[in-house]
PDB file of C-alpha atoms in Angstrom:
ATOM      1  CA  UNK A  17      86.475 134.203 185.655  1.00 80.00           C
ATOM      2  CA  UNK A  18      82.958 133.770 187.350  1.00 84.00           C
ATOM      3  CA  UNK A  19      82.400 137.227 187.991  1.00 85.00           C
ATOM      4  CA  UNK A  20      83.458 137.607 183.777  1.00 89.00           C
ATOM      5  CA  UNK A  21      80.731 135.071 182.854  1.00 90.00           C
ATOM      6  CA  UNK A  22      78.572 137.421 185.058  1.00 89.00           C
ATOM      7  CA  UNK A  23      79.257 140.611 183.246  1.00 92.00           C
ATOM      8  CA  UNK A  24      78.535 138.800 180.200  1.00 92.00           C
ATOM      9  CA  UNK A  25      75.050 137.471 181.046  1.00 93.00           C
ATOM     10  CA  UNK A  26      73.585 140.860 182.318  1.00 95.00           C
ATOM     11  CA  UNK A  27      75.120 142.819 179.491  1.00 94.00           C
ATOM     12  CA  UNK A  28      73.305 139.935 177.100  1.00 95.00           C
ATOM     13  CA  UNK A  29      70.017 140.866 179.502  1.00 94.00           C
ATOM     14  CA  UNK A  30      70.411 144.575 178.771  1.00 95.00           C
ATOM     15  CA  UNK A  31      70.762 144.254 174.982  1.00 96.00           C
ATOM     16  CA  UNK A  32      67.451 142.240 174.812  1.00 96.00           C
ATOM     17  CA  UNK A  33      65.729 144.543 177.416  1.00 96.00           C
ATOM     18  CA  UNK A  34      66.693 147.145 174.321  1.00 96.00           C
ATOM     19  CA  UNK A  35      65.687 144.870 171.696  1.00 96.00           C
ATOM     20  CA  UNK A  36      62.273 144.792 173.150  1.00 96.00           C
ATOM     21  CA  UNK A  37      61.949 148.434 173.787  1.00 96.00           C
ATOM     22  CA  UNK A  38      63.070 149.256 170.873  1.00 96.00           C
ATOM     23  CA  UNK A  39      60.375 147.207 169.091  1.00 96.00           C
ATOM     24  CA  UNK A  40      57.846 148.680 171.452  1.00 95.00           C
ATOM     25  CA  UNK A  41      58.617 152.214 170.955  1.00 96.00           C
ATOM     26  CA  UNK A  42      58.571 151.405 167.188  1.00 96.00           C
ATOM     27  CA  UNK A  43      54.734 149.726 167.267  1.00 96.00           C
ATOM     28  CA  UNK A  44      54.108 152.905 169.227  1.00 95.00           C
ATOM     29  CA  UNK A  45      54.944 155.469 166.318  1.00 95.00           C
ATOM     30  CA  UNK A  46      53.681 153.303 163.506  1.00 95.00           C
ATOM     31  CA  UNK A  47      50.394 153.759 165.778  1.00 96.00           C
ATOM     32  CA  UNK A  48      49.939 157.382 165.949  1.00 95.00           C
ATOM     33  CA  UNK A  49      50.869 157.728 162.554  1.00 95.00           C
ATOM     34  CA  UNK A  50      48.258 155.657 162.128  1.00 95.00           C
ATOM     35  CA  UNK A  51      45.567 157.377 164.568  1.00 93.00           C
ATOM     36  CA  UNK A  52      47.251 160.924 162.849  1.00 92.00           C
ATOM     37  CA  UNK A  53      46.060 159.614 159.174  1.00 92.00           C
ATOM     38  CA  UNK A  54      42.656 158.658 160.677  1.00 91.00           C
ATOM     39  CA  UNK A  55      42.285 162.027 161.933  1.00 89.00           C
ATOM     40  CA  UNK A  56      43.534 163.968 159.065  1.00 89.00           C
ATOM     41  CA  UNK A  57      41.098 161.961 156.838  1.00 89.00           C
ATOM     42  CA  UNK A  58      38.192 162.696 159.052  1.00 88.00           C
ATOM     43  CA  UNK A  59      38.515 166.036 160.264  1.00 85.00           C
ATOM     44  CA  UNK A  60      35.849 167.473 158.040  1.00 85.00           C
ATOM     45  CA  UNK A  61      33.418 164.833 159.915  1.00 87.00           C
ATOM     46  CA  UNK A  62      34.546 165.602 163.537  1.00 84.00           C
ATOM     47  CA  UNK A  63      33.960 169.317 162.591  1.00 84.00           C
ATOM     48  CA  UNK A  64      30.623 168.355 161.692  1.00 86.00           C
ATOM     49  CA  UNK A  65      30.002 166.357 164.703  1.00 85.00           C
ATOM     50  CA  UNK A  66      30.815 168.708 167.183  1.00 85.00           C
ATOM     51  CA  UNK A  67      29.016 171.749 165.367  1.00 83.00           C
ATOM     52  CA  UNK A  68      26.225 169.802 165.633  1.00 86.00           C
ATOM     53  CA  UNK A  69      26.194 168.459 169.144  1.00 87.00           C
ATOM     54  CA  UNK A  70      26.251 172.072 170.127  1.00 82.00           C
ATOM     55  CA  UNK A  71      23.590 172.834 168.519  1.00 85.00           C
ATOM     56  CA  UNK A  72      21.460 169.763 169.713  1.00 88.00           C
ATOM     57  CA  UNK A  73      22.602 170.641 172.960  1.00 88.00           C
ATOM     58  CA  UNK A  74      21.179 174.247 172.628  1.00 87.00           C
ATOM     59  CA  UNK A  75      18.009 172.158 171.342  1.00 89.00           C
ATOM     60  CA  UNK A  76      17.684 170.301 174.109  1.00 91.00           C
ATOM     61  CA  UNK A  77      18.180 173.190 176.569  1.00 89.00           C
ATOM     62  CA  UNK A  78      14.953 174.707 174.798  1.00 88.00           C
ATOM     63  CA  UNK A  79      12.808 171.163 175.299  1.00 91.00           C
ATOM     64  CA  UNK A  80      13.845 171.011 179.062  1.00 91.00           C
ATOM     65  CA  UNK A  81      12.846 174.520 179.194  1.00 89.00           C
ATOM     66  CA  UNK A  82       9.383 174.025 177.892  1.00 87.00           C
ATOM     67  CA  UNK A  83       9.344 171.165 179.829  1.00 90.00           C
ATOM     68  CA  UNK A  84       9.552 172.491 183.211  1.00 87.00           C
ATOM     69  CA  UNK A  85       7.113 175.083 181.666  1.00 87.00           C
ATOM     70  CA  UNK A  86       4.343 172.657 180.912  1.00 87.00           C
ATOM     71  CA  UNK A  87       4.844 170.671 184.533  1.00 88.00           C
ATOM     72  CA  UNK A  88       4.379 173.507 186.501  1.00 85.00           C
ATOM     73  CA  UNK A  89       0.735 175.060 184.987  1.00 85.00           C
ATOM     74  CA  UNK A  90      -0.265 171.692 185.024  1.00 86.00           C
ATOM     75  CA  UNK A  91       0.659 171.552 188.627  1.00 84.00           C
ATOM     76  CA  UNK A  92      -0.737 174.806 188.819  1.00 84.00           C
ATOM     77  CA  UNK A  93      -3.905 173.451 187.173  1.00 84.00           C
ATOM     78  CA  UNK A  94      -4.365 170.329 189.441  1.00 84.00           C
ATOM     79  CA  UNK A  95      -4.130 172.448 192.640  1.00 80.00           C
ATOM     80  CA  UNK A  96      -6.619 174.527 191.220  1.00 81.00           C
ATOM     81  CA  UNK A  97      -8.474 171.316 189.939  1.00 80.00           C
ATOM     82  CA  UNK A  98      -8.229 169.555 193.443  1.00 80.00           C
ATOM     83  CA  UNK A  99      -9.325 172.935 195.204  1.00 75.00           C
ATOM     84  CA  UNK A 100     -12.512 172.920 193.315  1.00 76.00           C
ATOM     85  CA  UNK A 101     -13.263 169.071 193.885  1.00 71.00           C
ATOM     86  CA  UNK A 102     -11.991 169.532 197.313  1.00 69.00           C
ATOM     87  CA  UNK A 103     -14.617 172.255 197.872  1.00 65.00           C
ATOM     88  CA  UNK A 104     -17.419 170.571 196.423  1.00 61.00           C
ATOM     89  CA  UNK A 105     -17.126 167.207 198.095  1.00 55.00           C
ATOM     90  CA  UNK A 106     -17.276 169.707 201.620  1.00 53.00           C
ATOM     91  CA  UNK A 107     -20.039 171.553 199.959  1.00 52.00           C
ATOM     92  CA  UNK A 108     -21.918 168.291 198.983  1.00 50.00           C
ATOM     93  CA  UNK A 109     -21.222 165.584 201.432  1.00 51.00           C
ATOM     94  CA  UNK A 110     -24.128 165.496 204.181  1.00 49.00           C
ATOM     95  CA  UNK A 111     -26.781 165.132 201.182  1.00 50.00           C
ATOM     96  CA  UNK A 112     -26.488 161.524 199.643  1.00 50.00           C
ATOM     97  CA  UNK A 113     -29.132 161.869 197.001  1.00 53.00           C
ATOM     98  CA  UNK A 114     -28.906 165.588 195.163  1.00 56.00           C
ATOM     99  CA  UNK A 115     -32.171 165.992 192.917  1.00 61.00           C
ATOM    100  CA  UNK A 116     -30.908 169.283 190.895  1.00 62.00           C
ATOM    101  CA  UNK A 117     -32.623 170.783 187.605  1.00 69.00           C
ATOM    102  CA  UNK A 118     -30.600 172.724 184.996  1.00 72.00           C
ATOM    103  CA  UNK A 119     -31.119 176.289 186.572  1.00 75.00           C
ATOM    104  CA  UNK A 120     -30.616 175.416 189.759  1.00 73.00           C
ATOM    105  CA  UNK A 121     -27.015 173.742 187.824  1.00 71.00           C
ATOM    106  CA  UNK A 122     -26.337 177.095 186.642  1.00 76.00           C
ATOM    107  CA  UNK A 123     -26.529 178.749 189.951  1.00 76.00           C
ATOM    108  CA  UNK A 124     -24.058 176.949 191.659  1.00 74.00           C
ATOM    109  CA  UNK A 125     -21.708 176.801 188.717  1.00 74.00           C
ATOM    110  CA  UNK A 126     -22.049 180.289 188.877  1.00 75.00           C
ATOM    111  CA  UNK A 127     -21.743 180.999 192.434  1.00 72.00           C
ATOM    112  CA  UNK A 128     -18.436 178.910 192.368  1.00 69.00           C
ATOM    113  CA  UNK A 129     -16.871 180.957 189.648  1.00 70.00           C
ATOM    114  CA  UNK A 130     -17.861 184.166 191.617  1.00 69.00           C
ATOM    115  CA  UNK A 131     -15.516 182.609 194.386  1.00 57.00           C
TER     116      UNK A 131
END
């Protein structure tokens, strides 16, 4: 009799351990039916999306591209730049007060693109 009663309460456990599944598997298709219509209605704009994130991508590629372009002359500039001040502060250093006209200007300038 006890072990009947038993029986009886797991078998009433198991039918509402379906119930709930049931239930569950149910809000499960009713959601990608859902997420199915969504996509159906908006494939046109997904297509769109994605053609044109590769081609921003491609875009972007180009900018970097330049990018790294642009960097290195102007690193390639600055040495060159820091070279020439480099050189002229070693050149000029010892005399504190320079007194120069325009020709003698033109001189140096001139020697130092001879260099």
């Amino acid at each position: 009799m006890l072990w009947e009663v038993g029986v009886l309460l797991m078998g009433i456990g198991i039918l509402i351990l379906c119930i709930f599944t049931a239930t569950t598997i149910r809000d499960v298709g009713s959601m990608v039916k859902r997420i199915d219509q969504m996509l159906t209605n908006k494939d046109g704009e997904i297509n769109t999306i994605i053609e044109k994130s590769a081609s921003i991508t491609n875009e972007i590629d180009g900018i970097v591209t330049n990018v790294n372009k642009v960097t290195d002359v102007v690193g390639f500039v600055s040495g060159i730049v820091s070279g020439i001040s480099a050189g002229r502060s070693k050149k000029y250093q010892d005399d504190e007060d320079i007194d120069i006209d325009e020709d003698e200007l033109d001189e140096i300038l001139k020697e130092e693109n001879n260099l």
